[in-house]
Tab-separated table of C-alpha atoms in Angstrom:
chain	number	residue	atom	x	y	z
A	20	MET	CA	-68.333	-15.883	38.345
A	21	THR	CA	-72.116	-15.862	38.496
A	22	GLU	CA	-74.118	-13.052	40.050
A	23	ASN	CA	-75.127	-15.261	42.984
A	24	ASN	CA	-71.513	-16.215	43.668
A	25	LEU	CA	-70.461	-12.567	43.510
A	26	ILE	CA	-73.188	-11.557	45.970
A	27	LYS	CA	-72.150	-14.417	48.268
A	28	LEU	CA	-68.489	-13.343	48.078
A	29	ILE	CA	-69.301	-9.697	48.836
A	30	LYS	CA	-71.482	-10.787	51.764
A	31	GLU	CA	-68.680	-12.976	53.172
A	32	TYR	CA	-66.106	-10.169	53.004
A	33	LEU	CA	-68.580	-7.745	54.568
A	34	ILE	CA	-69.082	-10.174	57.464
A	35	ILE	CA	-65.298	-10.558	57.821
A	36	THR	CA	-64.957	-6.762	57.933
A	37	ILE	CA	-67.535	-6.546	60.718
A	38	GLY	CA	-65.717	-9.278	62.646
A	39	VAL	CA	-62.370	-7.481	62.253
A	40	ILE	CA	-63.793	-4.163	63.486
A	41	ILE	CA	-65.278	-5.910	66.529
A	42	VAL	CA	-61.933	-7.591	67.389
A	43	SER	CA	-60.000	-4.340	66.871
A	44	PHE	CA	-62.377	-2.481	69.184
A	45	GLY	CA	-61.937	-5.075	71.914
A	46	VAL	CA	-58.141	-4.983	71.673
A	47	GLN	CA	-57.739	-1.216	71.462
A	48	TYR	CA	-60.298	-0.152	74.063
A	49	PHE	CA	-60.029	-2.971	76.611
A	50	TYR	CA	-56.853	-5.054	76.191
A	51	ALA	CA	-54.137	-2.631	75.031
A	52	PRO	CA	-54.777	0.258	77.481
A	53	ASN	CA	-54.801	-2.196	80.393
A	54	GLN	CA	-51.758	-4.148	79.127
A	55	ILE	CA	-53.720	-7.383	78.786
A	56	ALA	CA	-51.936	-9.637	76.288
A	57	GLY	CA	-55.050	-11.663	75.526
A	58	GLY	CA	-53.331	-14.117	73.227
A	59	GLY	CA	-52.856	-14.084	69.490
A	60	LEU	CA	-50.573	-11.940	67.403
A	61	SER	CA	-52.297	-8.860	68.833
A	62	GLY	CA	-51.250	-9.961	72.325
A	63	MET	CA	-47.682	-10.604	71.204
A	64	ALA	CA	-47.736	-7.236	69.435
A	65	LEU	CA	-48.560	-5.558	72.750
A	66	VAL	CA	-45.517	-7.232	74.302
A	67	ILE	CA	-43.188	-6.261	71.430
A	68	SER	CA	-44.554	-2.700	71.336
A	69	HIS	CA	-43.758	-2.403	75.057
A	70	TYR	CA	-40.071	-3.035	74.312
A	71	ILE	CA	-40.048	-1.149	70.981
A	72	PRO	CA	-42.455	1.811	71.469
A	73	SER	CA	-41.645	3.217	68.019
A	74	LEU	CA	-43.564	0.296	66.478
A	75	SER	CA	-47.341	0.515	66.755
A	76	VAL	CA	-49.436	-2.554	67.523
A	77	GLY	CA	-50.982	-2.423	64.047
A	78	THR	CA	-47.559	-2.319	62.356
A	79	ILE	CA	-46.254	-5.305	64.332
A	80	ILE	CA	-49.380	-7.285	63.447
A	81	PHE	CA	-48.812	-6.431	59.771
A	82	ILE	CA	-45.199	-7.648	59.847
A	83	GLY	CA	-46.099	-10.818	61.736
A	84	ASN	CA	-48.872	-11.691	59.315
A	85	ILE	CA	-46.579	-11.374	56.308
A	86	ILE	CA	-44.495	-14.196	57.786
A	87	LEU	CA	-47.511	-16.454	58.395
A	88	PHE	CA	-49.438	-15.932	55.126
A	89	THR	CA	-47.395	-18.467	53.173
A	90	ILE	CA	-48.114	-21.122	55.782
A	91	SER	CA	-51.870	-20.600	55.489
A	92	PHE	CA	-51.809	-20.889	51.683
A	93	ILE	CA	-49.794	-24.102	51.717
A	94	LEU	CA	-51.427	-25.960	54.611
A	95	VAL	CA	-55.009	-24.650	54.780
A	96	GLY	CA	-55.927	-23.549	51.263
A	97	GLY	CA	-56.303	-20.564	48.950
A	98	ASP	CA	-59.791	-19.522	50.056
A	99	PHE	CA	-58.758	-19.348	53.705
A	100	GLY	CA	-55.491	-17.665	52.750
A	101	LEU	CA	-57.088	-14.883	50.690
A	102	LYS	CA	-59.719	-14.153	53.312
A	103	THR	CA	-57.083	-14.138	56.042
A	104	ILE	CA	-54.886	-11.730	54.070
A	105	TYR	CA	-57.836	-9.376	53.693
A	106	ALA	CA	-58.824	-9.696	57.362
A	107	SER	CA	-55.303	-9.144	58.688
A	108	PHE	CA	-54.597	-6.135	56.468
A	109	MET	CA	-57.965	-4.697	57.442
A	110	MET	CA	-57.297	-5.332	61.132
A	111	SER	CA	-53.910	-3.584	60.965
A	112	ALA	CA	-55.515	-0.597	59.248
A	113	VAL	CA	-58.482	-0.412	61.644
A	114	MET	CA	-56.270	-0.716	64.731
A	115	ASP	CA	-53.882	1.977	63.476
A	116	PHE	CA	-56.862	4.216	62.706
A	117	MET	CA	-58.274	3.718	66.194
A	118	GLU	CA	-54.872	4.274	67.803
A	119	LYS	CA	-53.633	7.264	65.796
A	120	VAL	CA	-56.833	9.026	64.749
A	121	LEU	CA	-59.389	8.162	67.423
A	122	HIS	CA	-56.696	8.114	70.157
A	123	THR	CA	-57.816	4.969	71.949
A	124	TYR	CA	-58.245	4.878	75.702
A	125	ALA	CA	-59.347	2.441	78.382
A	126	ILE	CA	-63.135	2.358	78.549
A	127	THR	CA	-62.672	0.785	81.973
A	128	GLU	CA	-59.591	0.410	84.169
A	129	ASN	CA	-61.241	-2.297	86.244
A	130	MET	CA	-59.204	-5.341	85.222
A	131	ILE	CA	-62.017	-7.868	85.696
A	132	LEU	CA	-64.378	-5.802	83.559
A	133	ALA	CA	-61.642	-5.191	80.975
A	134	VAL	CA	-60.980	-8.930	80.695
A	135	VAL	CA	-64.627	-10.013	80.580
A	136	LEU	CA	-65.920	-7.283	78.260
A	137	GLY	CA	-62.798	-7.284	76.068
A	138	THR	CA	-62.926	-11.055	75.686
A	139	LEU	CA	-66.651	-11.121	74.932
A	140	ILE	CA	-66.090	-8.534	72.205
A	141	CYS	CA	-62.910	-10.073	70.740
A	142	GLY	CA	-64.259	-13.631	70.966
A	143	THR	CA	-67.422	-12.664	69.111
A	144	GLY	CA	-65.439	-10.983	66.340
A	145	LEU	CA	-63.061	-13.942	66.007
A	146	ALA	CA	-65.916	-16.453	65.922
A	147	ILE	CA	-67.570	-14.486	63.113
A	148	THR	CA	-64.393	-14.589	61.009
A	149	PHE	CA	-63.681	-18.272	61.734
A	150	ALA	CA	-67.261	-19.182	60.756
A	151	ILE	CA	-66.655	-17.648	57.296
A	152	ASN	CA	-63.492	-19.810	56.897
A	153	ALA	CA	-61.172	-16.905	57.628
A	154	SER	CA	-59.077	-15.600	60.506
A	155	THR	CA	-57.571	-12.308	61.604
A	156	GLY	CA	-54.120	-13.750	60.915
A	157	GLY	CA	-51.229	-14.373	63.265
A	158	THR	CA	-51.584	-17.229	65.724
A	159	ASP	CA	-55.173	-17.731	64.510
A	160	ILE	CA	-53.573	-19.283	61.410
A	161	LEU	CA	-51.696	-21.775	63.575
A	162	ALA	CA	-54.922	-22.598	65.431
A	163	LYS	CA	-56.715	-23.180	62.124
A	164	ILE	CA	-53.931	-25.513	60.957
A	165	ILE	CA	-54.115	-27.578	64.161
A	166	ASN	CA	-57.916	-27.666	63.835
A	167	LYS	CA	-57.734	-28.868	60.220
A	168	TYR	CA	-55.347	-31.711	60.926
A	169	SER	CA	-56.850	-32.832	64.247
A	170	THR	CA	-60.204	-33.360	65.938
A	171	VAL	CA	-59.668	-30.485	68.377
A	172	ASN	CA	-62.205	-27.638	68.234
A	173	ILE	CA	-60.918	-24.305	66.896
A	174	GLY	CA	-61.444	-22.537	70.224
A	175	LYS	CA	-59.323	-25.079	72.097
A	176	CYS	CA	-56.646	-24.912	69.374
A	177	LEU	CA	-56.530	-21.157	69.860
A	178	LEU	CA	-56.240	-21.658	73.612
A	179	LEU	CA	-53.219	-23.948	73.191
A	180	VAL	CA	-51.445	-21.537	70.851
A	181	ASP	CA	-52.210	-18.489	72.995
A	182	LEU	CA	-50.731	-19.917	76.184
A	183	PHE	CA	-47.240	-18.983	74.928
A	184	VAL	CA	-48.359	-15.384	74.388
A	185	VAL	CA	-49.850	-15.283	77.891
A	186	VAL	CA	-46.523	-16.374	79.402
A	187	CYS	CA	-44.699	-13.619	77.482
A	188	GLY	CA	-47.308	-11.101	78.622
A	189	GLY	CA	-46.937	-12.187	82.235
A	190	LEU	CA	-43.149	-11.838	82.096
A	191	THR	CA	-43.470	-8.398	80.472
A	192	PHE	CA	-46.351	-6.785	82.353
A	193	GLY	CA	-46.237	-8.703	85.632
A	194	LEU	CA	-47.725	-11.883	87.095
A	195	ASP	CA	-51.040	-10.255	88.013
A	196	LYS	CA	-51.674	-9.060	84.452
A	197	GLY	CA	-50.451	-12.408	83.167
A	198	LEU	CA	-53.194	-14.092	85.188
A	199	TYR	CA	-55.763	-11.696	83.758
A	200	SER	CA	-54.447	-12.518	80.283
A	201	LEU	CA	-54.798	-16.235	81.043
A	202	MET	CA	-58.389	-15.632	82.109
A	203	ALA	CA	-59.022	-13.793	78.843
A	204	VAL	CA	-57.544	-16.624	76.757
A	205	VAL	CA	-59.588	-19.338	78.498
A	206	ILE	CA	-62.861	-17.406	78.190
A	207	ASN	CA	-62.021	-16.557	74.573
A	208	GLY	CA	-61.451	-20.185	73.569
A	209	LEU	CA	-64.681	-21.406	75.163
A	210	LEU	CA	-66.664	-18.468	73.783
A	211	ILE	CA	-65.462	-18.988	70.212
A	212	ASP	CA	-66.450	-22.681	70.224
A	213	SER	CA	-69.889	-21.776	71.624
A	214	ILE	CA	-70.582	-19.032	69.069
A	215	ILE	CA	-69.328	-21.077	66.099
A	216	ALA	CA	-71.502	-24.020	67.187
A	217	LYS	CA	-74.568	-21.739	67.232
A	218	ILE	CA	-73.694	-20.212	63.832
A	219	GLU	CA	-73.200	-23.660	62.265
A	220	LYS	CA	-76.433	-24.955	63.806
A	221	ARG	CA	-78.347	-22.005	62.364
A	222	ARG	CA	-76.654	-22.469	58.982
A	223	ASP	CA	-77.483	-26.187	58.908
A	224	SER	CA	-81.081	-25.388	59.851
A	225	LYS	CA	-81.398	-22.943	56.937
A	226	GLN	CA	-79.910	-25.490	54.527
A	227	GLU	CA	-82.426	-28.097	55.672
A	228	GLU	CA	-85.268	-25.622	55.134
A	229	LEU	CA	-84.009	-24.887	51.606
A	230	LYS	CA	-83.817	-28.599	50.833
A	231	LEU	CA	-87.401	-29.101	52.012
A	232	GLN	CA	-88.589	-26.128	49.934
A	233	ASN	CA	-86.802	-27.432	46.840
A	234	ALA	CA	-88.239	-30.911	47.387
A	235	GLN	CA	-91.760	-29.469	47.467
C-alpha cells in the first residue's frame, strides 16, 4: 500500500467515525429517551430493549450486525463490508459509552423537536457514512443491497426498509409515537438523498478541477 493510499484510507475511516458519533448522538439524546423508533437496527433495538430491558441498545445492535455482516460481504463487496463492520462496532461502543458512562437523557421532550432535530442529526451522520461507501450496519445493509441492484436512491431504499421498524415501534410504544417515528423515517430518507447528492456534486467538481490542473 502506497503512502497516498494509506492516507486516503485513514481519512475515510476518520470520516466514518465522525458519522457514527453523529448518528449515535442523535439516537441516544433524541430518539431513545423519547421512545422514537426512527427506523434501522437502532430503532428495532429500542423495541427489543423495551421488552428485554437487560439488553442495552448497543448490545442488541452488535448482535444484529453479526447476523447481517455476511450478507454485506457476499452481495455488496469486501470494501463496503469491512467499513460497515468497523462502523457498526464503533457505533455499538459509542452508544454504550453514551448510555452507561455519560448517562444519556432527552435534550428535549417536545416530540416534534425530538423528531426534527434527531432526524437532522442522524440523517447527516448516515449520509456521511454512505458517501464513503459504508453504513452503520443493520437495515442500512439491506438498503445498500437494494440500492446496488436497483435504480432506487439509497435514501428511498432506507425508507422502504425502515417502514417495518416503524410499524413495530408503533405497536410497542403507541400509535402517536409510531406516527412520530414515521415522520422521522420520511425526513431521514429525503435528507440522506439530499446530502449525498451535495457530497457527490462537490466530489465530482474537485475531480474535474484536478483533471484540468493535470491537463495544464
